[in-house]
Amino acid sequence: MVNPQRILVTGGAGFLGSRLCEHLLSQGHSVTCLDNYFTGCKQNIEHLLDQSSFEVTCHDVTLPLSLEIDQIYNLACPASPVHYQHDPVKTTRTSVLGAINMLDLAHQTGARILQASTSEVYGDPAVHPQPEEYWGNVNPIGIRACYDEGKRCAETLFFDYYREYGVDISIARIFNTYGPGMQVNDGRVISNFIVQALKNQPITIYGDGSQTRSFCYRDDLIEGLVRLMNSSLTGPINLGNPNPFSMNELAELVIKMTGSQSTIEHHDLPADDPSQRQPDIQRAVDGLGWKAETPLHDGLLKTIAYFKGRLANND
Ligand code: NAD
Ligand code: UDP
């Protein structure tokens, strides 16, 4: 490692954050993981605890923080609709106050800061696939708004700190990402379908299952985040796998790959559930030399093996 950095990862005990901490440590950096353990857990990072360059701090990003640091990855925020809708006011506070506190820290220290934003800023998109220039179609008073508008406001804050104070910012708009490390009760579609299939329980498809998502494997996404952090780009930059699948196709694939006896059970479609999602990743290809490499089938194989292990341990 040529230039070791002191790096803060907020949300570092979560699904993506814990993998990011692991990756950054393997590159020789000093990493501080900050988390309040709302959806993250200590088991995600316990294998890193014996490394002297790894520190963990139990802290809420809605509160200010003082730390000497070179880079900040701001990932703290529940990402699953089930979890971010559990306490919507807290979700907005986490996105907005969390962004302000981490941007203040970046301003004080001169650190470069990356925001984990989301394809949710596009809402239920009327433009398809979604390029970064698209301003989105978000219901500001709906049940998803605490997350969507919170993340949109965070993007606004990032660009205002950049223009007003010269803070070194970057924004990644992450599309649905999955992989080992997700919680059994995460509530997002890939973990739900795999856990249901492995238990031979009905697969719960919301609505008629024709809605599409583009699923990115965890390690591809981490590579994109790190490339963006180490570039000079502000973004926003879409990071995701551009191959869309309907929820019906996903359910069929998971049943086939697990050899499950599960049947399909249709449930009501939640309000404001986007009908389609597909990233235009040309900016990431041109600016970062990045594209998602892992086909859904290969990523699912690893994720199914991971959940088999979790269920065998009664997790
Ligand atoms: P996750 O829920 O597993 O991780 C979020 C982490 O943030 C958890 O460890 C949680 O305990 C922590 N956290 C929540 N509120 C906090 C607070 N107030 N203070 C400190 N820590 C707090 O979710 P994830 O999938 O790992 O997502 C990580 C980030 O990436 C989130 O910001 C999310 O919005 C963004 N993102 C993820 C996806 C995806 O598909 N995984 C897609 C778009 C955006
Ligand atoms: N979904 C589903 N069954 C589930 C969980 C989710 O059909 O058990 C659908 C959900 O309605 C959405 C899609 O799968 O259309 C992706 O949902 P997820 O919660 O993973 O992420 P989103 O992209 O909606 O934030």
PDB file of N, CA, C and O and ligand atoms in Angstrom, residues 11 13-16 34-40 59-61 75-79 90 94 116-118 147 151 174 176-177 188, ligand 1:
ATOM      1  N   GLY A  11     -21.937   3.565   9.237  1.00  0.00           N
ATOM      2  CA  GLY A  11     -22.733   2.397   8.833  1.00  0.00           C
ATOM      3  C   GLY A  11     -21.832   1.203   8.569  1.00  0.00           C
ATOM      4  O   GLY A  11     -22.198   0.283   7.828  1.00  0.00           O
ATOM      5  N   ALA A  13     -20.987  -1.335  10.259  1.00  0.00           N
ATOM      6  CA  ALA A  13     -21.366  -2.676  10.710  1.00  0.00           C
ATOM      7  C   ALA A  13     -22.530  -3.238   9.893  1.00  0.00           C
ATOM      8  O   ALA A  13     -23.052  -4.309  10.193  1.00  0.00           O
ATOM      9  N   GLY A  14     -22.913  -2.518   8.840  1.00  0.00           N
ATOM     10  CA  GLY A  14     -24.026  -2.971   8.006  1.00  0.00           C
ATOM     11  C   GLY A  14     -23.562  -3.913   6.909  1.00  0.00           C
ATOM     12  O   GLY A  14     -22.391  -4.302   6.841  1.00  0.00           O
ATOM     13  N   PHE A  15     -24.494  -4.257   6.039  1.00  0.00           N
ATOM     14  CA  PHE A  15     -24.223  -5.185   4.938  1.00  0.00           C
ATOM     15  C   PHE A  15     -23.074  -4.672   4.061  1.00  0.00           C
ATOM     16  O   PHE A  15     -22.038  -5.339   3.911  1.00  0.00           O
ATOM     17  N   LEU A  16     -23.217  -3.488   3.493  1.00  0.00           N
ATOM     18  CA  LEU A  16     -22.162  -2.970   2.601  1.00  0.00           C
ATOM     19  C   LEU A  16     -20.987  -2.420   3.398  1.00  0.00           C
ATOM     20  O   LEU A  16     -19.822  -2.612   3.025  1.00  0.00           O
ATOM     21  N   LEU A  34     -18.018   3.322  12.264  1.00  0.00           N
ATOM     22  CA  LEU A  34     -18.981   4.006  13.143  1.00  0.00           C
ATOM     23  C   LEU A  34     -20.361   3.421  12.867  1.00  0.00           C
ATOM     24  O   LEU A  34     -20.762   3.298  11.708  1.00  0.00           O
ATOM     25  N   ASP A  35     -21.078   3.074  13.925  1.00  0.00           N
ATOM     26  CA  ASP A  35     -22.415   2.494  13.718  1.00  0.00           C
ATOM     27  C   ASP A  35     -23.226   2.603  15.005  1.00  0.00           C
ATOM     28  O   ASP A  35     -22.660   2.631  16.100  1.00  0.00           O
ATOM     29  N   ASN A  36     -24.555   2.675  14.863  1.00  0.00           N
ATOM     30  CA  ASN A  36     -25.418   2.635  16.059  1.00  0.00           C
ATOM     31  C   ASN A  36     -26.138   1.284  16.169  1.00  0.00           C
ATOM     32  O   ASN A  36     -26.995   1.110  17.016  1.00  0.00           O
ATOM     33  N   TYR A  37     -25.809   0.362  15.274  1.00  0.00           N
ATOM     34  CA  TYR A  37     -26.333  -1.017  15.285  1.00  0.00           C
ATOM     35  C   TYR A  37     -27.854  -1.080  15.122  1.00  0.00           C
ATOM     36  O   TYR A  37     -28.498  -1.977  15.660  1.00  0.00           O
ATOM     37  N   PHE A  38     -28.420  -0.152  14.375  1.00  0.00           N
ATOM     38  CA  PHE A  38     -29.867  -0.225  14.125  1.00  0.00           C
ATOM     39  C   PHE A  38     -30.178  -1.415  13.218  1.00  0.00           C
ATOM     40  O   PHE A  38     -31.000  -2.273  13.553  1.00  0.00           O
ATOM     41  N   THR A  39     -29.537  -1.473  12.066  1.00  0.00           N
ATOM     42  CA  THR A  39     -29.709  -2.645  11.184  1.00  0.00           C
ATOM     43  C   THR A  39     -28.408  -3.427  11.029  1.00  0.00           C
ATOM     44  O   THR A  39     -28.426  -4.550  10.542  1.00  0.00           O
ATOM     45  N   GLY A  40     -27.306  -2.825  11.421  1.00  0.00           N
ATOM     46  CA  GLY A  40     -26.024  -3.545  11.369  1.00  0.00           C
ATOM     47  C   GLY A  40     -25.833  -4.366  12.629  1.00  0.00           C
ATOM     48  O   GLY A  40     -26.617  -4.256  13.569  1.00  0.00           O
ATOM     49  N   HIS A  59     -21.756   5.022  17.702  1.00  0.00           N
ATOM     50  CA  HIS A  59     -22.109   6.445  17.621  1.00  0.00           C
ATOM     51  C   HIS A  59     -23.263   6.597  16.641  1.00  0.00           C
ATOM     52  O   HIS A  59     -23.395   5.803  15.709  1.00  0.00           O
ATOM     53  N   ASP A  60     -24.064   7.622  16.869  1.00  0.00           N
ATOM     54  CA  ASP A  60     -25.181   7.914  15.966  1.00  0.00           C
ATOM     55  C   ASP A  60     -24.794   9.102  15.093  1.00  0.00           C
ATOM     56  O   ASP A  60     -24.396  10.146  15.626  1.00  0.00           O
ATOM     57  N   VAL A  61     -24.924   8.960  13.766  1.00  0.00           N
ATOM     58  CA  VAL A  61     -24.499  10.057  12.874  1.00  0.00           C
ATOM     59  C   VAL A  61     -25.348  11.316  13.021  1.00  0.00           C
ATOM     60  O   VAL A  61     -24.970  12.365  12.490  1.00  0.00           O
ATOM     61  N   LEU A  75     -22.195   5.837   4.897  1.00  0.00           N
ATOM     62  CA  LEU A  75     -23.157   4.780   4.553  1.00  0.00           C
ATOM     63  C   LEU A  75     -24.255   4.636   5.600  1.00  0.00           C
ATOM     64  O   LEU A  75     -25.158   3.814   5.425  1.00  0.00           O
ATOM     65  N   ALA A  76     -24.158   5.357   6.722  1.00  0.00           N
ATOM     66  CA  ALA A  76     -25.106   5.129   7.815  1.00  0.00           C
ATOM     67  C   ALA A  76     -26.514   5.519   7.406  1.00  0.00           C
ATOM     68  O   ALA A  76     -26.786   6.691   7.157  1.00  0.00           O
ATOM     69  N   CYS A  77     -27.371   4.564   7.303  1.00  0.00           N
ATOM     70  CA  CYS A  77     -28.806   4.769   7.002  1.00  0.00           C
ATOM     71  C   CYS A  77     -29.420   3.400   6.731  1.00  0.00           C
ATOM     72  O   CYS A  77     -28.847   2.617   5.962  1.00  0.00           O
ATOM     73  N   PRO A  78     -30.563   3.086   7.342  1.00  0.00           N
ATOM     74  CA  PRO A  78     -31.206   1.822   6.972  1.00  0.00           C
ATOM     75  C   PRO A  78     -31.581   1.858   5.494  1.00  0.00           C
ATOM     76  O   PRO A  78     -32.031   2.891   4.992  1.00  0.00           O
ATOM     77  N   ALA A  79     -31.411   0.729   4.799  1.00  0.00           N
ATOM     78  CA  ALA A  79     -31.614   0.720   3.344  1.00  0.00           C
ATOM     79  C   ALA A  79     -32.822  -0.105   2.912  1.00  0.00           C
ATOM     80  O   ALA A  79     -33.349   0.093   1.825  1.00  0.00           O
ATOM     81  N   LYS A  90     -36.876   9.219  12.146  1.00  0.00           N
ATOM     82  CA  LYS A  90     -35.462   8.926  12.437  1.00  0.00           C
ATOM     83  C   LYS A  90     -34.683   8.724  11.125  1.00  0.00           C
ATOM     84  O   LYS A  90     -33.518   9.124  11.005  1.00  0.00           O
ATOM     85  N   THR A  94     -31.461  10.735  10.124  1.00  0.00           N
ATOM     86  CA  THR A  94     -30.184  10.065   9.850  1.00  0.00           C
ATOM     87  C   THR A  94     -29.584  10.570   8.544  1.00  0.00           C
ATOM     88  O   THR A  94     -28.393  10.891   8.478  1.00  0.00           O
ATOM     89  N   ALA A 116     -23.212   7.609   0.210  1.00  0.00           N
ATOM     90  CA  ALA A 116     -23.939   6.463  -0.353  1.00  0.00           C
ATOM     91  C   ALA A 116     -25.362   6.919  -0.625  1.00  0.00           C
ATOM     92  O   ALA A 116     -26.243   6.804   0.225  1.00  0.00           O
ATOM     93  N   SER A 117     -25.580   7.458  -1.817  1.00  0.00           N
ATOM     94  CA  SER A 117     -26.938   7.831  -2.214  1.00  0.00           C
ATOM     95  C   SER A 117     -27.576   6.621  -2.910  1.00  0.00           C
ATOM     96  O   SER A 117     -27.054   5.503  -2.824  1.00  0.00           O
ATOM     97  N   THR A 118     -28.655   6.842  -3.578  1.00  0.00           N
ATOM     98  CA  THR A 118     -29.473   5.694  -3.986  1.00  0.00           C
ATOM     99  C   THR A 118     -30.249   5.959  -5.270  1.00  0.00           C
ATOM    100  O   THR A 118     -30.583   7.111  -5.577  1.00  0.00           O
ATOM    101  N   TYR A 147     -36.970   8.103   3.160  1.00  0.00           N
ATOM    102  CA  TYR A 147     -35.692   7.626   2.615  1.00  0.00           C
ATOM    103  C   TYR A 147     -35.330   8.416   1.357  1.00  0.00           C
ATOM    104  O   TYR A 147     -34.242   8.984   1.259  1.00  0.00           O
ATOM    105  N   LYS A 151     -32.426  11.197   1.289  1.00  0.00           N
ATOM    106  CA  LYS A 151     -31.224  11.017   0.453  1.00  0.00           C
ATOM    107  C   LYS A 151     -31.084  12.151  -0.558  1.00  0.00           C
ATOM    108  O   LYS A 151     -29.977  12.547  -0.903  1.00  0.00           O
ATOM    109  N   ILE A 174     -26.459   4.338  -5.644  1.00  0.00           N
ATOM    110  CA  ILE A 174     -26.368   2.878  -5.629  1.00  0.00           C
ATOM    111  C   ILE A 174     -27.717   2.270  -6.012  1.00  0.00           C
ATOM    112  O   ILE A 174     -28.751   2.644  -5.453  1.00  0.00           O
ATOM    113  N   ASN A 176     -30.023  -1.384  -6.423  1.00  0.00           N
ATOM    114  CA  ASN A 176     -30.181  -2.592  -5.581  1.00  0.00           C
ATOM    115  C   ASN A 176     -28.946  -3.489  -5.567  1.00  0.00           C
ATOM    116  O   ASN A 176     -28.580  -4.058  -6.598  1.00  0.00           O
ATOM    117  N   THR A 177     -28.379  -3.625  -4.393  1.00  0.00           N
ATOM    118  CA  THR A 177     -27.169  -4.434  -4.233  1.00  0.00           C
ATOM    119  C   THR A 177     -27.434  -5.540  -3.216  1.00  0.00           C
ATOM    120  O   THR A 177     -28.125  -5.329  -2.220  1.00  0.00           O
ATOM    121  N   ARG A 188     -35.396  -7.099   2.211  1.00  0.00           N
ATOM    122  CA  ARG A 188     -35.325  -6.804   0.785  1.00  0.00           C
ATOM    123  C   ARG A 188     -35.547  -8.076  -0.022  1.00  0.00           C
ATOM    124  O   ARG A 188     -35.476  -9.183   0.500  1.00  0.00           O
TER     125      ARG A 188
HETATM  126  P1  NAD B   1     -27.665  -1.727   6.100  1.00  0.00           P
HETATM  127  O1  NAD B   1     -28.971  -1.407   6.733  1.00  0.00           O
HETATM  128  O2  NAD B   1     -27.161  -3.110   6.183  1.00  0.00           O
HETATM  129  O3  NAD B   1     -26.529  -0.781   6.678  1.00  0.00           O
HETATM  130  C1  NAD B   1     -26.764   0.497   7.204  1.00  0.00           C
HETATM  131  C2  NAD B   1     -25.902   0.660   8.440  1.00  0.00           C
HETATM  132  O4  NAD B   1     -26.099   1.987   8.971  1.00  0.00           O
HETATM  133  C3  NAD B   1     -26.284  -0.317   9.559  1.00  0.00           C
HETATM  134  O5  NAD B   1     -25.131  -0.897  10.106  1.00  0.00           O
HETATM  135  C4  NAD B   1     -27.013   0.576  10.576  1.00  0.00           C
HETATM  136  O6  NAD B   1     -26.934   0.066  11.897  1.00  0.00           O
HETATM  137  C5  NAD B   1     -26.293   1.885  10.382  1.00  0.00           C
HETATM  138  N1  NAD B   1     -27.069   3.055  10.826  1.00  0.00           N
HETATM  139  C6  NAD B   1     -28.371   3.314  10.544  1.00  0.00           C
HETATM  140  N2  NAD B   1     -28.717   4.481  11.108  1.00  0.00           N
HETATM  141  C7  NAD B   1     -27.615   4.964  11.749  1.00  0.00           C
HETATM  142  C8  NAD B   1     -27.354   6.128  12.517  1.00  0.00           C
HETATM  143  N3  NAD B   1     -28.293   7.042  12.757  1.00  0.00           N
HETATM  144  N4  NAD B   1     -26.100   6.291  13.037  1.00  0.00           N
HETATM  145  C9  NAD B   1     -25.136   5.360  12.823  1.00  0.00           C
HETATM  146  N5  NAD B   1     -25.331   4.229  12.095  1.00  0.00           N
HETATM  147  C10 NAD B   1     -26.567   4.051  11.569  1.00  0.00           C
HETATM  148  O7  NAD B   1     -27.783  -1.237   4.592  1.00  0.00           O
HETATM  149  P2  NAD B   1     -26.769  -1.394   3.363  1.00  0.00           P
HETATM  150  O8  NAD B   1     -27.461  -2.138   2.301  1.00  0.00           O
HETATM  151  O9  NAD B   1     -25.446  -1.838   3.832  1.00  0.00           O
HETATM  152  O10 NAD B   1     -26.693   0.127   2.881  1.00  0.00           O
HETATM  153  C11 NAD B   1     -25.592   0.960   3.205  1.00  0.00           C
HETATM  154  C12 NAD B   1     -25.798   2.324   2.577  1.00  0.00           C
HETATM  155  O11 NAD B   1     -25.896   2.192   1.157  1.00  0.00           O
HETATM  156  C13 NAD B   1     -27.063   3.041   3.043  1.00  0.00           C
HETATM  157  O12 NAD B   1     -26.788   4.418   3.199  1.00  0.00           O
HETATM  158  C14 NAD B   1     -28.030   2.833   1.907  1.00  0.00           C
HETATM  159  O13 NAD B   1     -28.962   3.874   1.809  1.00  0.00           O
HETATM  160  C15 NAD B   1     -27.082   2.800   0.706  1.00  0.00           C
HETATM  161  N6  NAD B   1     -27.682   2.032  -0.387  1.00  0.00           N
HETATM  162  C16 NAD B   1     -27.725   0.679  -0.352  1.00  0.00           C
HETATM  163  C17 NAD B   1     -28.336  -0.010  -1.376  1.00  0.00           C
HETATM  164  C18 NAD B   1     -28.401  -1.522  -1.404  1.00  0.00           C
HETATM  165  O14 NAD B   1     -29.050  -2.060  -2.293  1.00  0.00           O
HETATM  166  N7  NAD B   1     -27.755  -2.249  -0.532  1.00  0.00           N
HETATM  167  C19 NAD B   1     -28.921   0.674  -2.446  1.00  0.00           C
HETATM  168  C20 NAD B   1     -28.891   2.067  -2.427  1.00  0.00           C
HETATM  169  C21 NAD B   1     -28.256   2.743  -1.401  1.00  0.00           C
END
